[in-house]
Every structure is written in C-alpha cells, then in structure tokens.
Coordinates of C-alpha atoms in Angstrom, one line a residue:
M1 CA 0.0 0.0 0.0
Q2 CA 2.8 2.4 0.9
D3 CA 4.5 1.7 -2.5
Y4 CA 1.2 2.4 -4.2
M5 CA 0.9 5.8 -2.4
V6 CA 4.5 6.7 -3.4
T7 CA 3.7 5.9 -7.0
N8 CA 0.7 8.1 -7.0
Q9 CA 2.6 10.9 -5.4
F10 CA 5.4 10.6 -8.0
I11 CA 2.8 10.7 -10.9
F12 CA 1.2 13.8 -9.3
L13 CA 4.5 15.5 -8.8
F14 CA 5.6 14.7 -12.4
A15 CA 2.4 16.1 -13.8
L16 CA 2.7 19.2 -11.7
L17 CA 6.3 19.8 -12.9
L18 CA 5.3 19.2 -16.5
I19 CA 2.4 21.8 -16.2
V20 CA 4.7 24.3 -14.6
S21 CA 7.5 23.8 -17.2
V22 CA 5.0 24.1 -20.1
V23 CA 3.6 27.3 -18.6
V24 CA 7.0 28.9 -18.1
T25 CA 7.8 28.6 -21.8
K26 CA 5.2 31.5 -22.2
F27 CA 7.4 33.7 -20.0
S28 CA 10.7 32.7 -21.6
T29 CA 9.7 34.8 -24.7
R30 CA 8.7 37.8 -22.7
L31 CA 11.7 37.7 -20.5
G32 CA 14.0 37.0 -23.5
V33 CA 15.5 34.0 -21.7
P34 CA 15.8 30.5 -23.4
A35 CA 13.2 28.2 -22.0
L36 CA 15.8 25.6 -21.0
V37 CA 17.1 28.0 -18.3
L38 CA 13.6 28.2 -16.8
F39 CA 13.3 24.4 -16.9
I40 CA 16.6 24.1 -15.0
A41 CA 15.3 26.7 -12.5
V42 CA 12.2 24.6 -11.9
G43 CA 14.3 21.6 -11.1
M44 CA 16.6 23.5 -8.8
I45 CA 13.6 25.1 -7.0
V46 CA 11.8 21.8 -6.2
G47 CA 15.1 20.0 -5.5
S48 CA 16.7 19.2 -2.1
D49 CA 18.2 22.7 -1.8
G50 CA 15.0 24.4 -2.8
F51 CA 11.6 23.3 -1.5
G52 CA 13.0 19.8 -0.9
L53 CA 10.2 18.0 -2.7
V54 CA 12.6 15.8 -4.7
Y55 CA 16.0 14.4 -3.8
F56 CA 17.9 13.2 -6.8
D57 CA 21.6 12.4 -7.1
N58 CA 21.7 9.3 -9.4
A59 CA 24.3 10.2 -12.1
H60 CA 23.7 6.9 -14.1
L61 CA 19.9 7.6 -14.4
A62 CA 20.5 11.2 -15.3
E63 CA 23.0 10.2 -18.0
A64 CA 20.6 7.6 -19.4
I65 CA 17.7 10.0 -19.5
G66 CA 20.0 12.7 -20.9
I67 CA 21.2 10.5 -23.8
F68 CA 17.6 9.4 -24.6
A69 CA 16.5 13.0 -24.6
L70 CA 19.4 14.1 -26.9
I71 CA 18.4 11.3 -29.4
V72 CA 14.9 12.7 -29.6
I73 CA 16.0 16.3 -29.8
L74 CA 18.5 15.7 -32.5
F75 CA 16.0 13.6 -34.4
E76 CA 13.4 16.4 -34.2
G77 CA 16.0 19.0 -35.3
G78 CA 17.1 16.9 -38.2
L79 CA 13.5 16.4 -39.4
H80 CA 13.1 20.2 -39.6
A81 CA 16.4 20.9 -41.3
N82 CA 16.3 21.8 -45.0
W83 CA 19.0 20.0 -46.9
H84 CA 18.8 22.6 -49.7
S85 CA 19.7 25.4 -47.3
M86 CA 22.2 23.3 -45.3
K87 CA 24.2 21.9 -48.2
P88 CA 26.2 25.1 -48.9
A89 CA 26.9 25.5 -45.1
L90 CA 27.9 21.9 -44.5
A91 CA 31.7 22.3 -45.0
P92 CA 32.0 25.3 -42.6
A93 CA 29.7 23.6 -40.1
I94 CA 31.8 20.4 -40.1
T95 CA 35.0 22.4 -39.7
M96 CA 33.5 24.2 -36.8
A97 CA 32.2 20.9 -35.3
T98 CA 35.7 19.4 -35.4
I99 CA 38.5 22.0 -35.5
G100 CA 36.4 24.6 -33.9
V101 CA 35.6 22.3 -30.9
L102 CA 39.2 21.3 -30.6
L103 CA 40.5 24.9 -30.5
T104 CA 37.8 26.0 -28.1
A105 CA 38.6 23.0 -25.8
A106 CA 42.3 23.9 -25.9
I107 CA 41.9 27.5 -25.0
V108 CA 39.4 26.8 -22.2
A109 CA 41.7 24.1 -20.9
V110 CA 44.6 26.6 -20.4
A111 CA 42.2 29.0 -18.6
A112 CA 40.8 26.2 -16.4
H113 CA 44.2 25.0 -15.4
Y114 CA 45.1 28.4 -13.9
I115 CA 41.7 29.4 -12.6
F116 CA 40.7 26.2 -10.9
D117 CA 44.3 24.9 -10.2
L118 CA 43.5 21.6 -11.8
T119 CA 45.9 19.2 -13.5
W120 CA 46.4 19.6 -17.2
L121 CA 44.3 16.5 -18.0
E122 CA 41.5 17.6 -15.8
S123 CA 41.6 21.0 -17.4
V124 CA 41.5 19.5 -20.9
L125 CA 38.5 17.5 -19.7
I126 CA 36.6 20.7 -18.8
G127 CA 37.6 22.2 -22.1
S128 CA 36.4 19.1 -24.0
I129 CA 33.1 19.1 -22.1
V130 CA 32.2 22.8 -22.8
G131 CA 33.7 22.9 -26.3
S132 CA 30.6 22.0 -28.3
T133 CA 27.4 24.0 -28.9
D134 CA 24.1 22.5 -27.9
A135 CA 21.5 21.4 -30.4
A136 CA 18.5 21.9 -28.1
A137 CA 19.6 25.4 -27.2
V138 CA 20.4 26.5 -30.8
F139 CA 17.3 24.9 -32.3
S140 CA 15.0 26.6 -29.8
V141 CA 16.6 30.1 -30.0
L142 CA 16.7 30.2 -33.9
K143 CA 13.3 28.7 -34.4
G144 CA 10.9 31.3 -35.8
Q145 CA 13.6 33.9 -36.3
N146 CA 14.5 35.4 -39.7
V147 CA 18.2 35.1 -39.3
K148 CA 20.0 34.8 -42.7
E149 CA 19.4 31.3 -44.0
R150 CA 23.1 30.5 -44.4
L151 CA 23.9 31.5 -40.9
S152 CA 21.1 29.6 -39.3
A153 CA 21.9 26.5 -41.5
T154 CA 25.6 26.7 -40.4
L155 CA 24.7 26.9 -36.7
E156 CA 22.1 24.2 -36.9
A157 CA 24.4 21.9 -38.8
E158 CA 27.3 22.6 -36.4
S159 CA 25.2 22.0 -33.3
G160 CA 23.8 18.8 -34.8
T161 CA 27.2 17.3 -35.7
N162 CA 29.6 18.5 -33.0
D163 CA 28.4 16.3 -30.2
P164 CA 30.5 13.3 -31.4
M165 CA 33.7 15.4 -31.2
A166 CA 32.9 16.6 -27.7
M167 CA 32.0 13.1 -26.5
F168 CA 35.1 11.6 -28.1
L169 CA 37.4 14.2 -26.4
T170 CA 35.6 13.7 -23.1
I171 CA 35.8 9.9 -23.0
T172 CA 39.4 10.0 -24.2
C173 CA 40.4 12.4 -21.4
I174 CA 38.6 10.3 -18.8
E175 CA 40.5 7.2 -20.0
L176 CA 43.8 9.0 -19.9
I177 CA 43.0 10.2 -16.3
S178 CA 41.9 6.8 -15.2
G179 CA 45.1 5.0 -16.5
P180 CA 47.3 4.5 -19.6
G181 CA 45.2 5.6 -22.5
P182 CA 45.3 4.9 -26.2
G183 CA 48.1 6.2 -28.4
V184 CA 47.8 9.2 -30.7
L185 CA 47.4 7.2 -33.9
S186 CA 44.8 5.0 -32.2
M187 CA 42.9 8.1 -31.1
I188 CA 42.9 9.6 -34.6
G189 CA 41.8 6.3 -36.2
S190 CA 39.1 5.9 -33.6
F191 CA 37.8 9.4 -34.3
I192 CA 37.8 8.9 -38.1
W193 CA 35.9 5.6 -37.7
E194 CA 33.3 7.1 -35.3
M195 CA 32.5 10.0 -37.6
G196 CA 32.7 8.1 -40.9
A197 CA 30.8 5.0 -39.7
G198 CA 28.3 7.2 -37.8
A199 CA 27.4 9.2 -41.0
A200 CA 27.2 6.1 -43.1
M201 CA 24.9 4.3 -40.7
G202 CA 22.7 7.4 -40.5
L203 CA 22.3 7.4 -44.3
L204 CA 21.6 3.7 -44.4
I205 CA 19.1 3.7 -41.6
G206 CA 17.5 6.9 -43.0
F207 CA 17.0 5.1 -46.4
V208 CA 15.5 2.1 -44.7
A209 CA 13.2 4.3 -42.7
V210 CA 11.9 6.2 -45.7
T211 CA 11.3 3.0 -47.6
A212 CA 9.5 1.3 -44.7
I213 CA 7.3 4.3 -43.9
N214 CA 6.2 4.7 -47.5
R215 CA 5.7 1.0 -48.3
I216 CA 4.3 -0.5 -45.0
N217 CA 0.6 0.1 -44.7
L218 CA -0.1 0.3 -41.0
D219 CA -3.6 -0.1 -39.5
T220 CA -3.7 3.5 -38.1
S221 CA -1.9 6.7 -39.0
G222 CA -1.1 7.2 -35.4
L223 CA 1.6 4.5 -35.6
Y224 CA 3.7 6.3 -38.2
P225 CA 5.2 8.8 -35.9
L226 CA 6.2 6.0 -33.5
F227 CA 7.5 4.0 -36.4
A228 CA 9.7 6.9 -37.5
L229 CA 11.0 7.6 -34.0
S230 CA 11.9 3.9 -33.6
F231 CA 14.4 4.4 -36.4
A232 CA 16.1 7.2 -34.4
L233 CA 16.6 4.8 -31.5
V234 CA 17.8 2.1 -33.9
S235 CA 20.3 4.6 -35.4
Y236 CA 21.8 5.3 -32.1
G237 CA 21.7 1.8 -30.7
L238 CA 23.0 0.0 -33.7
T239 CA 25.7 2.5 -34.5
S240 CA 26.9 2.6 -30.9
V241 CA 27.2 -1.2 -31.0
I242 CA 29.9 -0.9 -33.7
H243 CA 31.6 1.8 -31.6
A244 CA 30.7 4.6 -34.0
S245 CA 28.9 7.9 -33.2
G246 CA 25.3 7.1 -32.5
L247 CA 24.3 10.8 -32.0
L248 CA 25.7 11.7 -35.5
A249 CA 23.9 8.7 -37.0
V250 CA 20.6 10.0 -35.4
Y251 CA 21.0 13.5 -36.9
V252 CA 22.0 12.2 -40.3
S253 CA 19.1 9.7 -40.5
A254 CA 16.7 12.5 -39.4
L255 CA 18.1 14.8 -42.1
Y256 CA 17.5 12.1 -44.7
I257 CA 14.0 11.3 -43.5
G258 CA 13.0 15.0 -43.2
N259 CA 14.1 15.8 -46.8
A260 CA 12.5 12.8 -48.4
E261 CA 8.9 12.4 -49.6
I262 CA 7.2 10.4 -46.9
T263 CA 3.6 9.7 -46.1
Y264 CA 2.1 11.2 -43.0
R265 CA 4.9 13.8 -42.9
R266 CA 2.9 16.3 -40.9
S267 CA 1.9 13.7 -38.2
I268 CA 5.5 12.5 -37.9
I269 CA 6.9 16.0 -37.6
R270 CA 4.2 17.3 -35.2
F271 CA 4.6 14.3 -32.9
N272 CA 8.3 14.5 -32.7
E273 CA 8.1 18.3 -32.1
G274 CA 5.9 17.7 -29.1
F275 CA 7.9 14.8 -27.9
G276 CA 11.1 16.8 -28.4
W277 CA 9.7 19.5 -26.1
L278 CA 8.8 16.8 -23.5
M279 CA 12.3 15.5 -23.6
Q280 CA 13.8 19.0 -23.2
I281 CA 11.5 19.6 -20.2
C282 CA 12.3 16.2 -18.6
M283 CA 16.1 16.5 -19.2
F284 CA 16.6 20.1 -18.0
V285 CA 14.3 19.7 -15.0
L286 CA 16.2 16.5 -14.1
L287 CA 19.5 18.2 -14.5
G288 CA 18.2 21.1 -12.3
L289 CA 17.3 18.5 -9.7
F290 CA 20.7 17.0 -9.9
V291 CA 22.4 20.3 -9.0
F292 CA 22.7 21.4 -5.4
P293 CA 22.5 25.3 -5.4
G294 CA 24.2 25.3 -2.0
E295 CA 27.4 23.9 -3.7
L296 CA 27.0 25.7 -7.0
F297 CA 26.4 29.3 -5.9
T298 CA 29.3 29.6 -3.5
P299 CA 31.4 32.8 -3.9
N300 CA 34.6 30.9 -4.8
L301 CA 32.9 28.8 -7.5
M302 CA 30.9 31.7 -8.9
I303 CA 34.0 33.9 -9.3
K304 CA 36.1 31.1 -10.9
G305 CA 33.1 30.0 -13.1
F306 CA 32.5 33.6 -14.1
L307 CA 36.2 34.0 -15.2
L308 CA 36.1 30.8 -17.1
S309 CA 32.8 31.8 -18.8
I310 CA 34.4 35.1 -19.9
V311 CA 37.3 33.2 -21.5
L312 CA 34.9 30.8 -23.2
I313 CA 32.5 33.4 -24.5
F314 CA 34.8 36.3 -25.4
L315 CA 38.0 34.5 -26.3
A316 CA 37.9 30.8 -26.9
R317 CA 34.7 30.6 -29.0
P318 CA 35.4 33.8 -31.1
L319 CA 39.0 32.8 -31.8
A320 CA 38.0 29.2 -32.7
T321 CA 35.3 30.6 -35.0
F322 CA 37.5 33.1 -36.9
L323 CA 40.3 30.6 -37.3
S324 CA 38.0 27.7 -38.4
M325 CA 36.1 29.9 -40.9
L326 CA 39.2 31.3 -42.6
P327 CA 38.8 29.1 -45.7
F328 CA 35.2 30.2 -46.1
K329 CA 33.6 33.4 -47.4
Y330 CA 31.9 34.7 -44.3
T331 CA 31.9 38.4 -43.4
A332 CA 33.3 39.6 -40.0
K333 CA 29.8 40.3 -38.9
E334 CA 28.6 36.8 -39.7
K335 CA 31.6 35.3 -37.9
V336 CA 30.8 37.4 -34.8
F337 CA 27.2 36.2 -34.9
I338 CA 28.2 32.6 -35.3
S339 CA 30.6 33.0 -32.4
W340 CA 28.0 34.5 -30.1
A341 CA 25.2 32.1 -31.1
G342 CA 27.4 29.1 -30.1
L343 CA 25.1 28.3 -27.1
K344 CA 25.9 25.8 -24.4
G345 CA 23.2 23.6 -23.0
A346 CA 22.3 20.0 -22.3
V347 CA 25.2 18.3 -24.0
P348 CA 28.0 19.8 -21.8
I349 CA 26.0 19.1 -18.6
V350 CA 25.3 15.4 -19.7
L351 CA 29.0 15.0 -20.6
A352 CA 29.9 16.5 -17.2
L353 CA 28.1 13.5 -15.6
F354 CA 30.7 11.1 -17.2
P355 CA 33.5 12.1 -14.7
L356 CA 31.1 11.5 -11.8
I357 CA 30.2 8.1 -13.1
A358 CA 33.9 7.2 -13.7
G359 CA 34.7 8.4 -10.1
I360 CA 37.7 10.5 -11.0
D361 CA 39.2 13.0 -8.7
N362 CA 37.6 16.5 -8.7
A363 CA 34.6 15.1 -10.6
Q364 CA 32.1 17.1 -8.5
L365 CA 34.1 20.3 -9.0
I366 CA 34.2 19.7 -12.7
F367 CA 30.5 19.2 -12.9
N368 CA 29.7 22.3 -10.9
A369 CA 32.1 24.4 -12.9
V370 CA 30.6 23.2 -16.2
F371 CA 27.0 23.7 -14.9
F372 CA 27.8 27.3 -13.9
V373 CA 29.5 28.1 -17.2
V374 CA 26.6 26.6 -19.2
L375 CA 24.0 28.5 -17.1
L376 CA 25.8 31.8 -17.6
S377 CA 26.4 31.2 -21.3
T378 CA 22.8 30.3 -21.9
V379 CA 21.4 33.3 -20.1
L380 CA 23.9 35.9 -21.5
Q381 CA 24.1 34.7 -25.1
G382 CA 20.7 33.0 -25.5
S383 CA 18.8 36.2 -24.4
T384 CA 20.7 38.4 -26.8
V385 CA 21.1 36.3 -30.0
T386 CA 18.0 37.8 -31.7
A387 CA 18.9 41.4 -30.8
L388 CA 22.5 40.9 -32.0
A389 CA 21.3 39.5 -35.4
A390 CA 19.2 42.6 -35.8
K391 CA 22.0 44.9 -34.7
L392 CA 24.4 43.3 -37.2
K393 CA 21.7 43.5 -39.9
L394 CA 21.8 39.7 -40.4
V395 CA 18.0 39.4 -40.5
E396 CA 16.2 38.6 -43.7
P397 CA 12.8 39.9 -44.8
P398 CA 9.8 37.8 -43.6
T399 CA 9.4 34.7 -45.7
T400 CA 6.4 33.0 -47.1
N401 CA 4.7 30.1 -45.4
E402 CA 5.5 26.4 -45.9
I403 CA 2.8 24.1 -47.2
E404 CA 1.1 21.6 -44.9
T405 CA -0.1 18.2 -45.7
L406 CA -3.6 17.1 -44.5
E407 CA -3.1 13.5 -43.5
L408 CA -6.7 13.1 -42.3
I409 CA -7.8 13.2 -45.9
S410 CA -4.6 12.0 -47.4
I411 CA -4.9 9.5 -50.3
G412 CA -1.2 9.0 -50.7
R413 CA -1.7 5.3 -51.6
N414 CA -3.1 6.6 -54.9
N415 CA -0.2 9.0 -55.3
L416 CA -2.3 12.0 -54.5
E417 CA -2.3 14.3 -51.5
M418 CA -4.3 17.2 -50.2
V419 CA -2.2 20.2 -49.0
E420 CA -3.1 23.3 -47.1
Y421 CA -1.4 26.7 -47.8
K422 CA -1.9 30.2 -46.4
P423 CA -0.4 32.9 -48.7
T424 CA 0.9 36.1 -47.2
E425 CA 1.2 39.6 -48.8
L426 CA 4.7 38.5 -49.9
N427 CA 3.6 35.5 -51.9
E428 CA 3.7 36.0 -55.7
I429 CA 0.3 34.2 -56.0
S430 CA -1.5 36.8 -53.8
G431 CA -3.7 39.1 -55.9
K432 CA -3.7 36.8 -58.9
R433 CA -6.7 35.0 -60.5
L434 CA -6.6 31.2 -60.5
E435 CA -6.6 31.1 -64.3
D436 CA -3.3 33.1 -64.3
L437 CA -1.5 30.7 -62.0
S438 CA 1.2 28.3 -63.3
F439 CA 0.4 25.3 -61.3
P440 CA 2.0 21.9 -62.1
E441 CA 0.0 19.3 -63.9
T442 CA -2.8 17.4 -62.1
T443 CA -3.0 20.2 -59.5
L444 CA -6.4 21.5 -58.4
I445 CA -7.5 24.0 -55.8
N446 CA -10.6 22.3 -54.3
A447 CA -11.6 25.0 -51.8
I448 CA -10.7 28.4 -50.4
L449 CA -11.4 29.4 -46.8
R450 CA -11.8 33.2 -46.5
S451 CA -12.9 35.0 -43.3
G452 CA -14.6 31.9 -42.0
E453 CA -16.5 31.2 -45.3
I454 CA -15.8 28.5 -47.9
I455 CA -15.5 29.7 -51.4
S456 CA -15.9 27.4 -54.4
P457 CA -13.1 28.5 -56.7
N458 CA -13.2 29.1 -60.4
G459 CA -10.9 30.6 -63.0
Q460 CA -11.9 34.2 -62.1
T461 CA -11.4 33.8 -58.3
V462 CA -8.7 36.1 -57.0
I463 CA -6.3 34.7 -54.2
K464 CA -6.0 37.1 -51.3
A465 CA -3.4 37.1 -48.5
G466 CA -4.8 35.3 -45.5
D467 CA -6.8 32.8 -47.5
T468 CA -6.5 29.1 -46.7
L469 CA -6.1 27.1 -49.9
Y470 CA -6.8 23.4 -50.1
I471 CA -5.0 21.9 -53.0
M472 CA -5.0 18.4 -54.5
V473 CA -1.7 17.5 -56.1
A474 CA 0.0 14.4 -57.5
L475 CA 2.9 13.3 -55.2
Q476 CA 5.5 13.6 -58.0
Y477 CA 4.6 17.3 -58.4
K478 CA 4.4 18.2 -54.7
K479 CA 7.9 19.7 -54.6
Q480 CA 7.3 21.7 -57.7
L481 CA 4.0 23.0 -56.2
A482 CA 5.7 23.9 -52.9
K483 CA 8.5 25.8 -54.8
Y484 CA 5.9 27.8 -56.8
L485 CA 3.7 28.6 -53.8
R486 CA 6.7 29.9 -51.8
R487 CA 7.8 32.3 -54.5
N488 CA 8.4 35.7 -52.9
K489 CA 7.5 39.0 -54.6
L490 CA 10.6 40.7 -53.1
T491 CA 13.2 38.0 -53.8
K492 CA 11.5 36.4 -56.8
E493 CA 12.5 33.0 -55.3

C-alpha cells in the first residue's frame, strides 16, 4: 500500500512539474531568456536545496535520460532541417564541429588550469566538455527567427554534428586520467571511424526508414510517428554497438527522412516536435534536480566560473570561430554572430556526468564548474542572439509560409495528397486569378477558406493574403508546387 501511495505521489509531482514547465515557456519569450534556463530553474527550486520536494543524485539515471532526450531532440531537429539550405553550409559547419571544438577546448583548458588549479588532463577535460554547442539550445533560439538562411543553417548543422567530437574528447580524457590511454594514432583512427561510420549508418538507416514508412501500410496513421521515432533509436543503438557515433547517426538519418517524400509527414513532424519538447523539459528539470545550489552558488565557484565563462564566450569561441572559418567566405559580422550564437546547454551538462560516473578526482568540482558556465552562457548569449542579429543586420525579410499536408484526408496510396497553404502579402500568387497561376500538372484548388467562409473556386477567383487554400496534387509534383507557392515578390525566389 505504501509503494502504491509513493507511485501516486510521483505521478502527481511529475504532472505538476510538467504543467509548470510548459507554462514557463510562455514567460521565456517575454523575458528574453531561453526556456531551458527556466526548466533548470524549476528543477533547482523543487530540489533538495529548494523546497525539498525531490532528492535526486543518481548520475547513471541522469545520464541515461539525458542521452535518450538528446536522441529525440537531435532527431526532431534533423527532421526540420532543410538540406537545400544546409548543403552550402555543410563544409564550414563540419569544420566548426571538429577543428572549432578542438580549438575551443584547448583555450578553455589553459584557462581552467590556472583558474581552478587543476591538473592539465582535468583542465583539458573541462575544455572538452564545454567545447561543443548544444543542439537543443540552438534549435530553440533560432526557431521562428528570420536570421539569414546560411547562418542559421551553419549553426544548426554545427550543433547537430559537433556532439561526437565533444563526446570523443571527453571519453578520451577520462580514459587518460583513469590510466594508460590509447596512443595518438589510435585516437585519430578511432575518431575517423566514429565520424565516418556514424554518418554512413545514419544514411543507411534513413534510407531504410523512408522505404519502410512509404511501403508498409499500418492499420492506423497514429503509428507512423512512433514508427519513425523507432528508427532514431535504432540509429543510435546499432551505431553505438559498432563503436561509432550514435548521435551523429541519429542526426544524419533524421536529415535524410526529413528531406524525403514520406507519407504522414505532418503527423510525424508534429509528434516529434511535441515529444522533443517533452524530452527537453524532462532533461533540463532533471539536471536542475541533480544540482545542489548550495554547492553551485558559492562565492569561490561563482568567481572562478565567471572568469572561465568570460574566457569561453569572449576569447575561446570567437578565436576558434574566426580561425576555423578562414577558408570560407563569411563576413566579419557573420563570424561574430556565429561565435555569439554558439550556445551551451544539455550536451555539456550530460557530458559532465561522465567524470562523476567514472569516479575520477575533482569530478564534482568539474560538474559544478561546467554547470555554472553553461548557465551563464545560456542566459547571457541566449537572451541576446536575436537582438545581435538585428543589430548586425543579419535578419532577412519575412518569408512565405510552408505548405502543410492534411493526412486526415490524405490519399497518398493513390499517389495524390491534399495540402493546405496560407499565402501572405509577400507571396507571388497573392492578388492573382486562378486562371493566371502556373500550377504543375494534375493540381487543383478544391476549396478556399476566407474569413470563415468556404469559397468554391473558379478561374476568375482572386487569391488574397490570409486565404487558406486546399490543393489536390500528385505526389510527383508536390515539390514543384511547394516551390511555386513559396515564390516571394521581393526576392523572386
């Protein structure tokens, strides 16, 4: 009976935390602070040093939940990524995700050695942990902003692909601290294998996923989002078994799936978007519970953490960015923005759990230092990214809307789909008659919803901004239709 009561209390507390965390996202926009900071704050408030409602210090469980959450977040981010936009930014992004992380880690390591009086290996460990940007933080801050497409694509690709480098460096440092580690050649070979095999596995599993989603006729459409998510877990698990980068495989497979023609696309993306938010909330609240504010916010740690943060934000990341981007044609303003938008978040905190699990000396100090640096970086940089983009004039004009697929009436088995589109004033089709539109073959506007009324369209019907168009299109012409609908009066693209 007592166990039953404890279970009920846990469920009630979890529901309460979830409601509070969802509600605080409303305030994150108004306060100009990334939601993940408020999620962490919720965890710290209800933790043992706060109201004392929950005591949590299980590093193994925190790591497991953190890794699972990262899989979901990376998968959701990859599904939304546009390969057409990302392709030109891939080379600089990968350079930042490898050389940039390495340079950042090296500079932070030197600072950590003198600020915290740690050994060189322990200092390199701190640098390795905070060297990467965080996908969850970057995705959430850039979402909905009109930052230049090339810059947002570079940042998203970097944050989606730099986790393997940070994890590789972290694990290598822990092995070296714990005992005789691998040789230099072995380390280089291992890294090449992890990245290469991880990317290859991601492409393979992405191809299998797209084929399975399109060819297997499940009994209900609600199973397709779960079916797609299962391939994200397969990507990580199977790739990790062969000692390659599972996180990279997840992101690459999601990128492949998200840019392929798949049935029930809208359901799959919407489900993973909601599940991604759930995982962000769970992960950051849990990490907030894991921290003891009484140990974190001591004068000594705060002063040293502040100094290390200054080095990271104003020296290590900018220097690594400018050096890594030398071969590429980015302006000084663009490099400054990429440097400032290299947000820290869940990945460094999860990686900071590894030393605790390994039981190395100064593991708690390393975790607290990383947590403080991440918190300060997220608050300072995350709250000013949008303003900086506007100040540097790196914001593009408002874009046109994307088309939406209506799966409830989808007849994709017959190679036809119904799509929904809402044109804005910027759309080239706004103000034109239907007979003047250059739609692809076998494309038909079935209905127009205007001011709450349904209009039966004919050739003389004029499309107005704010209308909702319901368009039947053959699957092979869907991309062509989407490109035509998105044409912008200002850019002619």
